[in-house]
PDB file of C-alpha atoms in Angstrom:
ATOM      1  CA  MET A   1       0.527 -66.461 178.952  1.00  0.00           C
ATOM      2  CA  SER A   2       0.657 -69.492 181.464  1.00  0.00           C
ATOM      3  CA  LYS A   3       3.568 -72.053 181.537  1.00  0.00           C
ATOM      4  CA  THR A   4       1.189 -74.552 179.890  1.00  0.00           C
ATOM      5  CA  GLU A   5       0.214 -72.273 177.045  1.00  0.00           C
ATOM      6  CA  TYR A   6       3.850 -71.618 176.578  1.00  0.00           C
ATOM      7  CA  TRP A   7       5.041 -75.148 176.379  1.00  0.00           C
ATOM      8  CA  LEU A   8       2.130 -76.054 173.913  1.00  0.00           C
ATOM      9  CA  LEU A   9       3.001 -72.993 171.676  1.00  0.00           C
ATOM     10  CA  ARG A  10       6.591 -73.926 171.759  1.00  0.00           C
ATOM     11  CA  ALA A  11       5.670 -77.797 170.998  1.00  0.00           C
ATOM     12  CA  LYS A  12       3.737 -76.415 168.023  1.00  0.00           C
ATOM     13  CA  LEU A  13       6.717 -74.208 166.926  1.00  0.00           C
ATOM     14  CA  VAL A  14       9.209 -77.196 167.014  1.00  0.00           C
ATOM     15  CA  ALA A  15       6.518 -79.348 165.284  1.00  0.00           C
ATOM     16  CA  LEU A  16       6.148 -76.548 162.526  1.00  0.00           C
ATOM     17  CA  ALA A  17       9.726 -76.289 162.208  1.00  0.00           C
ATOM     18  CA  LEU A  18      10.149 -80.069 161.617  1.00  0.00           C
ATOM     19  CA  LEU A  19       7.694 -79.991 158.892  1.00  0.00           C
ATOM     20  CA  ASN A  20       9.577 -77.009 157.153  1.00  0.00           C
ATOM     21  CA  PRO A  21      10.956 -78.626 154.173  1.00  0.00           C
ATOM     22  CA  TRP A  22      13.579 -75.841 153.788  1.00  0.00           C
ATOM     23  CA  SER A  23      14.983 -76.364 157.326  1.00  0.00           C
ATOM     24  CA  THR A  24      14.757 -80.100 156.832  1.00  0.00           C
ATOM     25  CA  ALA A  25      16.681 -79.858 153.561  1.00  0.00           C
ATOM     26  CA  ARG A  26      19.249 -77.609 155.167  1.00  0.00           C
ATOM     27  CA  GLN A  27      19.675 -80.124 157.991  1.00  0.00           C
ATOM     28  CA  LEU A  28      20.120 -82.961 155.685  1.00  0.00           C
ATOM     29  CA  ARG A  29      22.644 -81.059 153.621  1.00  0.00           C
ATOM     30  CA  GLU A  30      24.699 -80.229 156.792  1.00  0.00           C
ATOM     31  CA  GLU A  31      24.349 -83.795 157.861  1.00  0.00           C
ATOM     32  CA  ASN A  32      25.747 -85.105 154.406  1.00  0.00           C
ATOM     33  CA  ALA A  33      28.417 -82.596 154.501  1.00  0.00           C
ATOM     34  CA  ARG A  34      29.454 -83.843 157.861  1.00  0.00           C
ATOM     35  CA  LEU A  35      29.307 -87.477 156.798  1.00  0.00           C
ATOM     36  CA  MET A  36      31.253 -86.780 153.544  1.00  0.00           C
ATOM     37  CA  ALA A  37      34.066 -85.018 155.464  1.00  0.00           C
ATOM     38  CA  THR A  38      34.319 -88.025 157.823  1.00  0.00           C
ATOM     39  CA  ILE A  39      34.548 -90.523 154.965  1.00  0.00           C
ATOM     40  CA  THR A  40      36.431 -88.550 152.561  1.00  0.00           C
ATOM     41  CA  ASP A  41      39.153 -87.197 154.866  1.00  0.00           C
ATOM     42  CA  PRO A  42      41.413 -90.122 155.956  1.00  0.00           C
ATOM     43  CA  LEU A  43      44.440 -89.887 157.818  1.00  0.00           C
ATOM     44  CA  LEU A  44      47.620 -91.182 156.235  1.00  0.00           C
ATOM     45  CA  ALA A  45      49.309 -93.145 159.063  1.00  0.00           C
ATOM     46  CA  GLY A  46      52.248 -94.538 156.885  1.00  0.00           C
ATOM     47  CA  MET A  47      53.604 -95.334 153.509  1.00  0.00           C
ATOM     48  CA  SER A  48      56.466 -97.560 152.205  1.00  0.00           C
ATOM     49  CA  ILE A  49      57.352 -98.071 148.581  1.00  0.00           C
ATOM     50  CA  GLY A  50      59.670-100.998 147.307  1.00  0.00           C
ATOM     51  CA  ASN A  51      59.951-103.904 145.076  1.00  0.00           C
ATOM     52  CA  GLY A  52      57.320-102.427 142.588  1.00  0.00           C
ATOM     53  CA  THR A  53      54.609-101.852 145.487  1.00  0.00           C
ATOM     54  CA  ILE A  54      53.248 -99.171 147.461  1.00  0.00           C
ATOM     55  CA  ASP A  55      51.890 -99.873 150.929  1.00  0.00           C
ATOM     56  CA  VAL A  56      49.753 -97.376 152.403  1.00  0.00           C
ATOM     57  CA  GLU A  57      48.280 -97.231 155.774  1.00  0.00           C
ATOM     58  CA  MET A  58      45.348 -95.175 156.414  1.00  0.00           C
ATOM     59  CA  GLN A  59      43.044 -94.494 159.330  1.00  0.00           C
ATOM     60  CA  GLY A  60      39.447 -93.090 159.243  1.00  0.00           C
ATOM     61  CA  ALA A  61      35.867 -94.131 158.316  1.00  0.00           C
ATOM     62  CA  GLY A  62      36.584 -94.156 154.598  1.00  0.00           C
ATOM     63  CA  PRO A  63      39.483 -96.703 154.818  1.00  0.00           C
ATOM     64  CA  GLN A  64      37.436 -98.861 157.254  1.00  0.00           C
ATOM     65  CA  LEU A  65      34.530 -98.822 154.834  1.00  0.00           C
ATOM     66  CA  MET A  66      36.861 -99.883 152.086  1.00  0.00           C
ATOM     67  CA  ALA A  67      38.508-102.674 154.105  1.00  0.00           C
ATOM     68  CA  GLY A  68      35.092-103.987 154.875  1.00  0.00           C
ATOM     69  CA  MET A  69      34.150-103.986 151.298  1.00  0.00           C
ATOM     70  CA  PHE A  70      37.408-106.014 150.418  1.00  0.00           C
ATOM     71  CA  LEU A  71      36.821-108.345 153.229  1.00  0.00           C
ATOM     72  CA  GLY A  72      33.258-108.993 152.017  1.00  0.00           C
ATOM     73  CA  MET A  73      34.730-109.938 148.549  1.00  0.00           C
ATOM     74  CA  PHE A  74      37.076-112.510 150.122  1.00  0.00           C
ATOM     75  CA  GLU A  75      33.949-113.836 151.854  1.00  0.00           C
ATOM     76  CA  ARG A  76      32.054-113.886 148.800  1.00  0.00           C
ATOM     77  CA  TYR A  77      34.712-115.436 146.757  1.00  0.00           C
ATOM     78  CA  PRO A  78      36.437-118.089 148.805  1.00  0.00           C
ATOM     79  CA  ASP A  79      38.241-119.390 145.759  1.00  0.00           C
ATOM     80  CA  ALA A  80      40.176-116.319 145.655  1.00  0.00           C
ATOM     81  CA  LYS A  81      43.388-117.737 147.408  1.00  0.00           C
ATOM     82  CA  ASN A  82      45.637-114.818 147.181  1.00  0.00           C
ATOM     83  CA  TYR A  83      44.176-111.611 145.572  1.00  0.00           C
ATOM     84  CA  ILE A  84      41.075-110.029 144.211  1.00  0.00           C
ATOM     85  CA  GLU A  85      41.304-107.352 141.503  1.00  0.00           C
ATOM     86  CA  CYS A  86      38.787-104.574 141.248  1.00  0.00           C
ATOM     87  CA  THR A  87      38.430-102.120 138.503  1.00  0.00           C
ATOM     88  CA  PHE A  88      37.278 -98.624 139.398  1.00  0.00           C
ATOM     89  CA  SER A  89      36.162 -95.910 136.781  1.00  0.00           C
ATOM     90  CA  SER A  90      37.881 -92.497 137.040  1.00  0.00           C
ATOM     91  CA  PRO A  91      38.081 -89.380 135.033  1.00  0.00           C
ATOM     92  CA  LYS A  92      41.498 -90.533 134.012  1.00  0.00           C
ATOM     93  CA  GLY A  93      40.333 -93.834 132.737  1.00  0.00           C
ATOM     94  CA  PRO A  94      40.028 -97.277 134.650  1.00  0.00           C
ATOM     95  CA  ILE A  95      42.042 -97.955 137.824  1.00  0.00           C
ATOM     96  CA  LEU A  96      42.827-101.541 138.663  1.00  0.00           C
ATOM     97  CA  VAL A  97      43.320-102.324 142.602  1.00  0.00           C
ATOM     98  CA  THR A  98      44.787-105.524 143.697  1.00  0.00           C
ATOM     99  CA  VAL A  99      43.749-106.526 147.183  1.00  0.00           C
ATOM    100  CA  VAL A 100      45.980-109.227 148.700  1.00  0.00           C
ATOM    101  CA  ARG A 101      45.069-111.487 151.393  1.00  0.00           C
ATOM    102  CA  PRO A 102      47.471-111.280 154.358  1.00  0.00           C
ATOM    103  CA  GLY A 103      50.103-113.712 153.654  1.00  0.00           C
ATOM    104  CA  GLY A 104      49.011-114.147 149.982  1.00  0.00           C
ATOM    105  CA  LYS A 105      51.029-113.287 147.032  1.00  0.00           C
ATOM    106  CA  THR A 106      50.533-110.528 144.415  1.00  0.00           C
ATOM    107  CA  PRO A 107      50.014-111.377 140.815  1.00  0.00           C
ATOM    108  CA  HIS A 108      53.885-109.736 140.369  1.00  0.00           C
ATOM    109  CA  GLN A 109      55.127-112.146 143.065  1.00  0.00           C
ATOM    110  CA  LEU A 110      53.261-115.146 141.396  1.00  0.00           C
ATOM    111  CA  ARG A 111      54.610-114.221 137.997  1.00  0.00           C
ATOM    112  CA  ALA A 112      58.259-113.962 139.366  1.00  0.00           C
ATOM    113  CA  GLU A 113      58.032-117.349 140.834  1.00  0.00           C
ATOM    114  CA  ALA A 114      56.788-118.960 137.567  1.00  0.00           C
ATOM    115  CA  ASP A 115      59.461-117.193 135.728  1.00  0.00           C
ATOM    116  CA  LYS A 116      62.056-118.710 138.068  1.00  0.00           C
ATOM    117  CA  LYS A 117      60.663-121.946 137.815  1.00  0.00           C
ATOM    118  CA  LEU A 118      60.448-121.881 134.091  1.00  0.00           C
ATOM    119  CA  ALA A 119      64.205-120.568 133.892  1.00  0.00           C
ATOM    120  CA  ASP A 120      65.286-123.398 136.010  1.00  0.00           C
ATOM    121  CA  TYR A 121      63.378-126.081 134.238  1.00  0.00           C
ATOM    122  CA  LEU A 122      64.726-124.714 130.951  1.00  0.00           C
ATOM    123  CA  ARG A 123      68.250-124.453 132.197  1.00  0.00           C
ATOM    124  CA  THR A 124      68.095-128.044 133.416  1.00  0.00           C
ATOM    125  CA  HIS A 125      66.644-129.534 130.429  1.00  0.00           C
ATOM    126  CA  LEU A 126      68.675-127.584 127.990  1.00  0.00           C
ATOM    127  CA  MET A 127      71.799-128.358 129.818  1.00  0.00           C
ATOM    128  CA  ALA A 128      70.720-132.176 129.785  1.00  0.00           C
ATOM    129  CA  GLU A 129      70.191-131.901 126.087  1.00  0.00           C
ATOM    130  CA  GLY A 130      73.479-130.169 125.534  1.00  0.00           C
ATOM    131  CA  ASP A 131      75.149-132.949 127.372  1.00  0.00           C
ATOM    132  CA  LYS A 132      73.956-135.748 124.937  1.00  0.00           C
ATOM    133  CA  PRO A 133      76.323-136.848 122.235  1.00  0.00           C
TER     134      PRO A 133
END
């Protein structure tokens, strides 16, 4: 067999292998498994718990995709000044995730501020009414 015949035969075998649906399906499954592992295996870089919040720092493709998704939500809804809430379904029931803009305030922080203002207002006005004869 000449070199030319060898390379033609090899090219035909490669083309045949590419057309083999079983080989293609196996390659796709392997690639999907590799991509899934890349996305679903984030690195936990840090965590802090306090003041009713949990801050989690993660690295990897999955967290980057999620961050891009949340950034897109803020771009899509510019009226969301402080935060966006997203509901996800899970086997245990719905999960509500609050994404806060850097420097923005969480719903809890906003409610605490409103409660303080209300308490100050009531204290001021109730004391003012109590001082009247």
